[in-house]
Amino acid sequence: MTATAVEVKTRRRSAKRRSLGVSPLILVFVFVPFAVEAVWVFWPALQGFWLSLTNWDGLSAPTFVGLGNFREMVSDPIFRTALKNTAIWLVLFGGLSVAGGFGMALLLQKERRGVGIYRAALFTPVVFSLVVTALIWRVFYQPDGLVDSVLRGIGLGDLIRPWLADPDTALYAVIVPALWRQIGYVMVLYLAGLKAVDPALYEAARVDGASAWQRTRYVTIPQLKGVNSVVLSVIVIDSLRSFDIVWSMTKGGPYHSSELLSTYMYSTAFQSTQLGYASAIAVVIFLLALAVILGYLIRAFREET
Amino acid sequence: MSNRLKTGGYHLSMGLVSLLWVAPILWVIVISFRSFDDVAANGLGSLPHSFTFSTYVQAWQDAEEFRALVNSLLVTIPAVLLSLGLASIAAYGLARYNIPFRRTVLLLMLMGNLLPPQILLIPISRFVELIGYYDTLIALIAVHVGFGLGFYTFVLHGFMRDLPKEIQEAATIDGAGPGKIFLSVILPLTRPALAALGALSFTWIFNDLLWSITVIRSGDKMPVTPALLGLQGLFVSSWNVIAAGTVIAAVPTVAVFLRFQKHFVGGLAIGAVK
């Protein structure tokens, strides 16, 4: 063995010793929470993937069917409706909450008199649960509720319909309250991002004679790249997870017209107890979220280095 | 002059938007104080013709919302304390010590929180049944702790990592062990992040529906959010009582929000900047 090899070996060993030299208490500190998450998240997740390949009624033992559940999905009209509605949800709920939240953040970014009150007003619904939000708006949509009264008041009484019970309007009637709550949240994210933009950039743009619109277009928007990616991740993950508001307002009905993948998964699992098929739907939700999760992790990983 | 007009227009339009935004809340509060006869005779959309507290009494007593609120607090408070406690020790170890695979561990933990909960529902409901904790508040606490840990650890790790190295070195020279340094140096400095996460996680856990209806079956163990849904079946079309129940269910999170407003809003924005 040459001298250098020995040196390398000892250096490697000492490096190893140094990293293992962390006190046992610290290892316990990290291991215990990790183990808790492993038991309640990692292990169940792996089981979820496995169950998606089985037929299971929850009573007898699950039988392995390979990709059978996924094949079944292709010809399942309710699944297709749920998938389509989830896409609509993603575009409408996601798109409008980003547009609304960003717009309000631009309007409310400058500190001036009254701005705190306006921000608080837009922000208030974020504090409520989606179930509370759903109930508030269910009262709203009742026959003779405020929506109907307003429509009658402005002479559009012909439009009145059972908003949540009409298959043509149910999904959109649920999106409105979801937006009402989400816009304030997205606004907070953008306000935080706008605060972090260096004011010198605006000053420079102003000196160069840029108009308010040009300053927004060429200074603000490029500076918000980081926030945009966070907002986008939050929105996509939130859309795919959305459950509470639909479940409390329509349970996915009438005739599955407001069904999302998440509500269909829940009712398949816990009402029709087709646990294998429900797991397969959950896997689809996971796969749709995967791109976002990976993007988020890569970004987090970069920040760590 | 044109400037003043512009300011006036701004406040007028923003005032209108704000009013539109809070109107649904105000209107539900108004309904919650109307009597059943008033609502029946004049419709839900009309101005109030009566004032009563009996709706609140009904929601509180007949619908047992009191018990549901207690259940919620019995779940939320321990779950918040436990998950923040566990997340801070994990974050401390990962941020301040050179633990093998620290980055992998951190990202795995974060990924766990980003998973759609749907993939966990069936295995978890089976698991709590298997260990004999199905339909108990303890199961619900455990689920919330397990699922929230990853995100809290990630945020606290970012916060602890940015604390200056010198203070820890100074404490080491003074003879403090890692446990002592954590409790008397790092943890006090992490207070702002803990307050933000505490306020946030309180509302998240308190407002939860999905996990509650997955691991709890009995009505008398339901937290307030799912119990509120049950109220609709109990008081069919008595929208004034349902409105009162809704107001009651919103009080705790509004209280936390008002008390921790600054931290709460700051917490929501965590991760947006950077």
XYZ file of C-alpha atoms in Angstrom:
579
model
C 0.000 0.000 0.000
C 1.424 3.323 -0.970
C 1.676 6.184 1.421
C -0.953 8.202 -0.385
C -3.449 5.340 -0.318
C -3.016 5.015 3.417
C -3.413 8.739 3.740
C -6.600 8.715 1.685
C -7.930 5.833 3.698
C -7.276 7.456 7.034
C -8.661 10.721 5.782
C -11.756 8.948 4.620
C -12.048 7.151 7.910
C -11.650 10.337 9.879
C -14.249 12.024 7.683
C -16.547 9.127 8.392
C -15.845 9.336 12.077
C -16.517 13.043 12.047
C -19.909 12.614 10.449
C -20.756 9.719 12.716
C -19.412 11.698 15.623
C -22.752 13.474 15.901
C -24.017 12.855 19.408
C -26.585 10.078 19.848
C -29.079 12.627 21.152
C -29.031 14.429 17.807
C -29.593 11.170 15.957
C -32.595 10.502 18.193
C -33.793 14.057 17.509
C -33.879 13.376 13.802
C -34.862 9.744 13.897
C -37.976 9.976 16.069
C -39.868 12.524 13.902
C -38.722 10.721 10.772
C -40.027 7.435 12.142
C -43.359 9.072 13.028
C -43.721 10.334 9.485
C -42.626 6.968 8.124
C -45.365 5.179 10.054
C -48.132 7.666 9.207
C -47.138 8.718 5.695
C -44.430 6.724 3.884
C -45.618 3.259 4.789
C -49.321 3.989 4.107
C -48.359 5.610 0.796
C -46.523 2.473 -0.314
C -49.511 0.393 0.731
C -51.728 2.732 -1.279
C -49.722 2.014 -4.414
C -49.868 -1.689 -3.775
C -53.643 -1.619 -3.139
C -54.203 0.122 -6.456
C -53.164 -3.149 -8.122
C -55.772 -5.183 -6.250
C -59.473 -5.767 -5.965
C -60.524 -5.354 -2.369
C -63.858 -5.023 -0.627
C -62.237 -4.462 2.755
C -63.514 -7.754 4.176
C -61.890 -10.616 2.316
C -58.219 -10.562 1.370
C -57.268 -8.279 -1.530
C -56.733 -10.095 -4.836
C -54.012 -8.968 -7.213
C -55.353 -7.705 -10.551
C -52.332 -5.907 -11.954
C -53.327 -2.864 -13.942
C -56.957 -4.028 -14.111
C -58.257 -1.074 -12.101
C -56.588 1.377 -14.416
C -58.027 -0.382 -17.444
C -61.468 -0.208 -15.836
C -61.091 3.542 -15.416
C -60.761 4.147 -19.119
C -64.328 2.998 -19.706
C -65.779 4.398 -16.471
C -67.939 7.407 -17.419
C -67.980 8.788 -13.863
C -64.198 8.667 -13.733
C -64.052 10.539 -17.015
C -66.464 13.184 -15.730
C -64.385 13.526 -12.580
C -61.197 13.864 -14.604
C -62.786 16.469 -16.873
C -64.152 18.400 -13.883
C -60.769 18.289 -12.186
C -59.263 19.809 -15.332
C -61.956 22.523 -15.376
C -61.317 23.101 -11.689
C -57.587 23.432 -12.297
C -58.059 25.948 -15.102
C -60.908 28.025 -13.654
C -60.146 27.859 -9.956
C -56.392 27.978 -10.534
C -56.358 30.550 -13.308
C -58.859 32.937 -11.773
C -57.357 32.800 -8.295
C -53.907 33.589 -9.703
C -55.276 36.412 -11.859
C -57.459 37.779 -9.059
C -54.829 37.405 -6.354
C -52.117 39.005 -8.467
C -54.407 41.852 -9.539
C -55.457 42.617 -5.990
C -51.844 42.436 -4.807
C -50.840 44.996 -7.457
C -53.699 47.289 -6.441
C -53.021 46.918 -2.733
C -49.220 46.792 -2.646
C -48.581 50.455 -1.942
C -48.917 51.475 1.686
C -51.569 54.172 1.786
C -54.503 55.088 3.927
C -57.200 52.396 4.042
C -55.146 49.774 2.276
C -54.876 47.669 5.435
C -58.656 47.469 5.662
C -59.020 46.399 2.037
C -56.358 43.731 2.454
C -58.004 42.452 5.624
C -61.395 42.279 3.894
C -60.048 40.187 1.018
C -58.095 38.077 3.407
C -60.863 37.308 5.930
C -62.291 34.205 4.189
C -58.890 32.451 4.352
C -59.403 32.110 8.092
C -62.593 30.058 7.704
C -62.699 26.375 6.986
C -63.954 25.292 3.601
C -66.942 23.736 5.323
C -67.853 27.087 6.865
C -67.333 28.696 3.462
C -69.546 26.062 1.877
C -72.344 26.630 4.375
C -72.198 30.399 4.002
C -72.579 30.018 0.261
C -75.226 27.322 0.485
C -77.367 29.810 2.354
C -76.535 32.238 -0.423
C -77.705 29.869 -3.170
C -80.950 28.831 -1.438
C -84.177 29.590 -3.257
C -85.054 33.120 -2.173
C -81.491 33.529 -0.929
C -79.402 36.568 -1.687
C -78.296 35.442 -5.155
C -81.910 35.069 -6.271
C -82.963 38.300 -4.583
C -80.187 40.233 -6.300
C -80.986 38.727 -9.697
C -84.659 39.569 -9.267
C -83.718 43.046 -8.077
C -81.755 43.840 -11.241
C -84.421 42.328 -13.481
C -82.653 39.083 -14.320
C -85.197 36.931 -12.507
C -85.404 34.574 -15.495
C -81.918 33.283 -14.756
C -82.934 31.984 -11.352
C -82.484 28.252 -10.958
C -81.608 25.743 -8.216
C -77.927 26.588 -8.506
C -76.502 23.589 -6.674
C -79.108 21.091 -7.861
C -78.838 21.881 -11.567
C -76.229 19.678 -13.288
C -75.391 22.550 -15.639
C -74.457 24.977 -12.878
C -73.443 22.875 -9.862
C -69.695 22.741 -10.597
C -69.466 26.476 -11.258
C -71.615 27.299 -8.243
C -69.000 25.456 -6.156
C -66.023 27.113 -7.825
C -67.229 30.619 -6.887
C -66.919 30.173 -3.090
C -63.647 28.271 -3.554
C -62.333 31.313 -5.442
C -63.739 33.702 -2.871
C -61.505 32.028 -0.327
C -58.420 31.385 -2.466
C -57.974 34.859 -3.976
C -57.084 36.388 -0.600
C -54.517 33.671 -0.013
C -52.838 34.105 -3.395
C -52.880 37.869 -2.789
C -50.864 37.391 0.419
C -48.278 35.323 -1.445
C -47.901 38.003 -4.119
C -47.837 40.848 -1.584
C -44.924 39.101 0.127
C -43.185 38.699 -3.213
C -43.756 42.317 -4.211
C -42.338 43.503 -0.915
C -39.120 41.660 -1.697
C -38.580 43.487 -5.021
C -35.743 45.988 -4.753
C -37.254 49.517 -4.868
C -34.131 50.768 -6.661
C -35.299 48.867 -9.743
C -38.507 50.904 -9.881
C -36.547 54.084 -9.335
C -34.236 53.236 -12.222
C -37.178 52.412 -14.473
C -38.885 55.662 -13.542
C -35.754 57.640 -14.311
C -35.671 55.928 -17.692
C -39.202 57.206 -18.267
C -41.086 53.912 -17.970
C -44.858 54.216 -17.492
C -46.686 52.473 -14.651
C -47.710 49.692 -17.036
C -44.153 49.305 -18.350
C -42.793 49.180 -14.798
C -45.229 46.375 -14.007
C -44.509 44.502 -17.214
C -40.719 44.804 -17.308
C -39.741 45.165 -13.658
C -42.377 43.610 -11.418
C -43.355 40.519 -13.376
C -39.817 39.260 -14.105
C -38.880 39.845 -10.460
C -41.747 37.621 -9.321
C -40.471 34.450 -10.976
C -39.812 32.749 -7.637
C -43.232 33.617 -6.247
C -44.914 32.477 -9.425
C -43.463 29.022 -9.131
C -44.587 28.776 -5.495
C -48.089 30.012 -6.351
C -48.320 27.609 -9.257
C -47.280 24.640 -7.120
C -49.691 25.618 -4.360
C -52.550 26.032 -6.819
C -52.042 22.744 -8.646
C -51.616 20.746 -5.456
C -54.610 22.521 -3.876
C -56.759 21.877 -6.937
C -55.964 18.182 -6.995
C -56.556 17.898 -3.259
C -59.777 19.969 -3.299
C -62.379 17.969 -1.471
C -63.992 19.798 1.437
C -65.853 22.442 -0.490
C -67.360 20.068 -3.053
C -68.187 17.466 -0.450
C -69.960 19.994 1.768
C -71.883 21.662 -1.039
C -72.923 18.911 -3.457
C -71.116 15.665 -2.543
C -70.172 15.594 -6.229
C -73.778 15.588 -7.443
C -76.270 16.011 -8.948
C -75.599 13.004 -11.200
C -71.841 13.398 -10.638
C -71.934 16.757 -12.415
C -69.623 18.339 -9.844
C -67.575 15.217 -9.147
C -63.828 15.736 -8.780
C -61.249 12.960 -8.680
C -60.880 13.494 -4.943
C -64.601 13.221 -4.170
C -64.994 10.229 -6.472
C -62.067 8.561 -4.750
C -63.623 9.157 -1.336
C -67.085 7.879 -2.215
C -65.650 4.860 -4.042
C -63.567 4.011 -1.002
C -65.884 4.679 1.899
C -69.378 4.431 0.436
C -69.092 1.698 -2.198
C -66.061 0.122 -0.437
C -64.254 -0.655 -3.668
C -60.969 -0.081 -1.921
C -58.716 -1.310 -4.736
C -60.376 0.841 -7.374
C -60.384 3.867 -5.056
C -56.660 3.371 -4.454
C -56.119 3.388 -8.196
C -57.942 6.744 -8.445
C -55.712 8.025 -5.652
C -52.681 6.908 -7.659
C -53.968 8.908 -10.636
C -54.266 11.975 -8.384
C -50.727 11.312 -7.206
C -49.381 10.978 -10.733
C -51.017 14.253 -11.741
C -49.467 15.953 -8.722
C -46.085 14.311 -9.263
C -44.736 16.824 -11.741
C -45.503 19.641 -9.335
C -44.082 17.784 -6.358
C -40.857 17.093 -8.242
C -40.612 20.699 -9.389
C -41.156 21.885 -5.844
C -38.562 19.488 -4.465
C -35.975 20.443 -7.071
C -36.495 24.076 -6.162
C -36.244 23.287 -2.442
C -33.142 21.201 -3.133
C -31.488 24.088 -4.945
C -32.192 26.433 -2.073
C -30.586 24.010 0.326
C -27.281 24.018 -1.505
C -57.697 67.807 -8.981
C -57.329 64.825 -11.251
C -55.122 63.258 -8.629
C -57.784 63.671 -6.006
C -60.343 62.196 -8.369
C -58.065 59.250 -8.957
C -57.647 58.673 -5.221
C -61.392 58.954 -4.733
C -62.038 56.475 -7.506
C -59.494 54.090 -6.036
C -61.065 54.142 -2.604
C -64.562 53.883 -4.018
C -63.783 50.818 -6.118
C -61.622 49.135 -3.472
C -64.253 49.865 -0.848
C -66.858 48.235 -3.049
C -64.735 45.152 -3.665
C -64.033 44.828 0.059
C -67.704 45.196 0.883
C -68.580 42.573 -1.698
C -65.987 40.311 -0.135
C -67.248 40.510 3.441
C -70.944 40.741 2.525
C -71.544 36.966 2.570
C -70.114 36.767 6.087
C -72.088 39.731 7.409
C -75.221 38.435 5.798
C -74.886 34.983 7.393
C -74.323 36.635 10.777
C -77.540 38.621 10.261
C -79.474 35.459 9.366
C -78.171 33.704 12.456
C -80.047 36.248 14.602
C -83.361 35.981 12.754
C -86.253 33.877 13.997
C -87.567 30.920 12.013
C -90.929 32.603 11.399
C -89.233 35.701 10.048
C -87.133 33.664 7.599
C -90.117 31.555 6.578
C -92.342 34.567 5.995
C -89.886 36.973 4.379
C -87.340 34.668 2.742
C -83.592 34.329 3.303
C -82.776 37.267 1.071
C -84.857 39.848 2.892
C -83.791 42.323 5.545
C -84.283 41.079 9.120
C -87.619 41.649 10.852
C -86.694 39.938 14.104
C -83.833 39.429 16.534
C -83.240 36.290 18.571
C -80.491 34.326 20.326
C -82.502 31.122 20.352
C -80.742 29.947 17.173
C -77.449 29.940 19.057
C -78.997 28.147 22.011
C -80.357 25.504 19.642
C -77.064 24.996 17.849
C -75.160 24.938 21.117
C -77.501 22.545 22.960
C -79.602 20.504 20.540
C -76.880 20.086 17.968
C -74.287 19.579 20.700
C -71.927 21.932 19.019
C -70.345 22.506 22.398
C -69.135 18.922 22.491
C -67.882 19.183 18.910
C -65.908 22.306 19.775
C -64.354 20.554 22.769
C -63.433 17.591 20.536
C -61.818 19.940 18.043
C -59.726 21.610 20.712
C -58.799 18.225 22.218
C -57.410 17.265 18.828
C -56.006 20.571 17.645
C -54.019 21.712 20.671
C -52.062 18.471 21.262
C -51.577 17.985 17.519
C -50.121 21.481 17.092
C -47.824 21.145 20.115
C -46.669 17.650 19.222
C -46.013 18.314 15.554
C -44.159 21.558 16.214
C -42.156 19.916 19.007
C -41.141 16.958 16.846
C -40.516 19.173 13.826
C -38.247 21.487 15.794
C -36.000 18.719 17.123
C -35.751 17.223 13.645
C -35.036 20.612 12.105
C -32.426 21.324 14.756
C -30.567 18.098 14.101
C -30.749 18.527 10.339
C -29.867 22.209 10.263
C -27.084 22.396 12.839
C -25.341 19.010 12.662
C -23.667 17.116 9.924
C -25.917 14.086 9.986
C -25.458 11.459 7.269
C -28.028 11.817 4.458
C -29.389 14.973 6.008
C -30.566 16.425 2.723
C -32.239 13.217 1.629
C -34.022 12.963 4.968
C -35.213 16.563 4.759
C -36.527 16.223 1.221
C -38.196 12.894 1.961
C -39.977 14.524 4.876
C -41.107 17.450 2.736
C -42.288 15.098 0.017
C -44.443 13.265 2.542
C -46.361 16.454 3.154
C -46.752 17.219 -0.529
C -48.345 13.844 -1.284
C -52.053 14.085 -2.029
C -53.722 12.790 1.161
C -56.048 10.632 -0.952
C -53.317 8.046 -1.405
C -53.096 7.674 2.391
C -56.792 7.534 3.302
C -57.496 3.828 2.864
C -54.239 2.483 4.330
C -54.514 4.838 7.313
C -58.130 3.985 8.070
C -57.134 0.305 7.962
C -54.025 0.916 10.056
C -55.811 2.713 12.894
C -58.408 -0.059 12.871
C -55.636 -2.659 13.104
C -53.984 -1.044 16.118
C -57.374 -0.576 17.778
C -57.511 3.199 17.568
C -60.199 3.603 14.918
C -62.831 6.153 15.958
C -60.637 7.777 18.609
C -59.347 11.312 18.901
C -55.857 9.912 19.475
C -55.848 8.475 15.950
C -56.812 11.861 14.561
C -54.034 13.584 16.500
C -51.496 11.043 15.233
C -52.610 11.500 11.622
C -52.318 15.263 11.815
C -48.891 15.073 13.436
C -47.578 12.575 10.899
C -48.880 14.425 7.889
C -47.858 17.923 8.987
C -44.365 17.090 10.244
C -42.617 17.290 6.883
C -43.638 20.836 6.079
C -43.007 22.192 9.575
C -39.569 20.547 9.657
C -38.700 22.040 6.293
C -39.709 25.569 7.295
C -38.024 25.411 10.704
C -34.901 23.948 9.114
C -34.664 26.938 6.771
C -35.044 29.237 9.748
C -32.544 27.484 12.048
C -29.964 27.112 9.302
C -29.742 30.881 8.962
C -28.947 31.458 12.632
C -25.273 32.488 13.090
C -22.840 29.689 13.874
C -21.040 31.727 16.526
C -23.781 31.573 19.143
C -23.756 27.801 19.034
C -19.951 27.716 19.256
C -20.013 30.104 22.200
C -22.496 27.848 23.984
C -20.336 24.792 23.266
C -17.304 26.484 24.769
C -19.386 27.258 27.823
C -19.888 23.507 28.124
C -23.465 23.187 26.889
C -24.456 19.881 25.268
C -26.619 19.636 22.136
C -29.809 19.298 24.186
C -29.016 22.355 26.251
C -28.075 24.387 23.174
C -31.370 23.439 21.559
C -33.481 24.447 24.525
C -31.704 27.583 25.637
C -30.211 28.970 22.431
C -31.844 27.730 19.238
C -35.451 27.319 20.329
C -35.841 30.854 21.753
C -34.386 32.312 18.547
C -36.869 30.285 16.473
C -39.883 31.752 18.285
C -41.150 33.906 15.382
C -41.219 30.926 12.997
C -42.853 28.767 15.657
C -45.541 31.387 16.231
C -46.262 31.620 12.522
C -46.433 27.854 12.083
C -48.447 27.491 15.279
C -51.109 29.945 14.117
C -51.237 28.333 10.687
C -51.334 24.746 11.837
C -54.019 25.597 14.377
C -56.366 26.708 11.614
C -55.380 23.843 9.314
C -56.008 21.161 11.899
C -59.059 22.842 13.375
C -60.592 23.283 9.917
C -59.879 19.755 8.732
C -62.689 17.673 7.304
C -61.128 14.842 5.308
C -59.090 13.140 8.021
C -61.894 13.495 10.573
C -64.457 11.714 8.448
C -61.879 9.067 7.579
C -60.870 7.987 11.086
C -63.868 9.070 13.216
C -67.279 7.488 12.974
C -69.267 8.294 16.138
C -71.165 11.568 16.176
C -70.130 12.337 19.744
C -66.445 12.213 18.787
C -66.715 14.378 15.676
C -64.745 17.619 15.639
C -66.667 20.755 14.819
C -66.029 20.896 11.060
C -67.680 17.565 10.171
C -70.265 18.105 12.922
C -71.279 21.281 11.149
C -72.139 19.241 8.075
C -74.307 17.012 10.250
C -76.170 20.106 11.421
C -77.719 20.375 7.989
C -79.398 17.019 8.356
C -80.569 17.891 11.853
C -82.049 21.288 11.057
C -83.227 20.750 7.510
C -84.026 24.151 6.029
C -83.748 25.905 9.409
C -81.075 28.019 7.834
C -81.034 30.466 10.733
C -79.890 27.703 13.146
C -77.374 26.409 10.592
C -76.069 29.956 10.213
C -75.672 30.226 13.988
C -73.805 26.913 14.021
C -71.556 28.175 11.249
C -70.747 31.333 13.187
C -69.923 29.321 16.319
C -67.635 26.993 14.363
C -65.730 29.937 12.918
C -65.087 31.679 16.243
C -61.949 29.783 17.370
C -60.025 30.267 14.139
C -61.064 33.911 13.933
C -59.859 34.363 17.519
C -56.486 32.772 16.725
C -56.242 34.896 13.619
C -56.954 38.134 15.497
C -54.502 37.242 18.251
C -51.685 36.164 15.911
C -52.588 38.243 12.880
C -49.049 39.311 12.064
C -47.567 35.846 12.449
C -50.494 34.263 10.651
C -50.199 36.391 7.532
C -46.405 36.104 7.638
C -46.745 32.341 7.958
C -48.922 32.057 4.867
C -46.253 33.854 2.902
C -43.522 31.473 4.109
C -41.685 30.180 1.121
C -43.166 32.694 -1.306
C -40.212 35.024 -1.004
C -36.704 33.674 -1.715
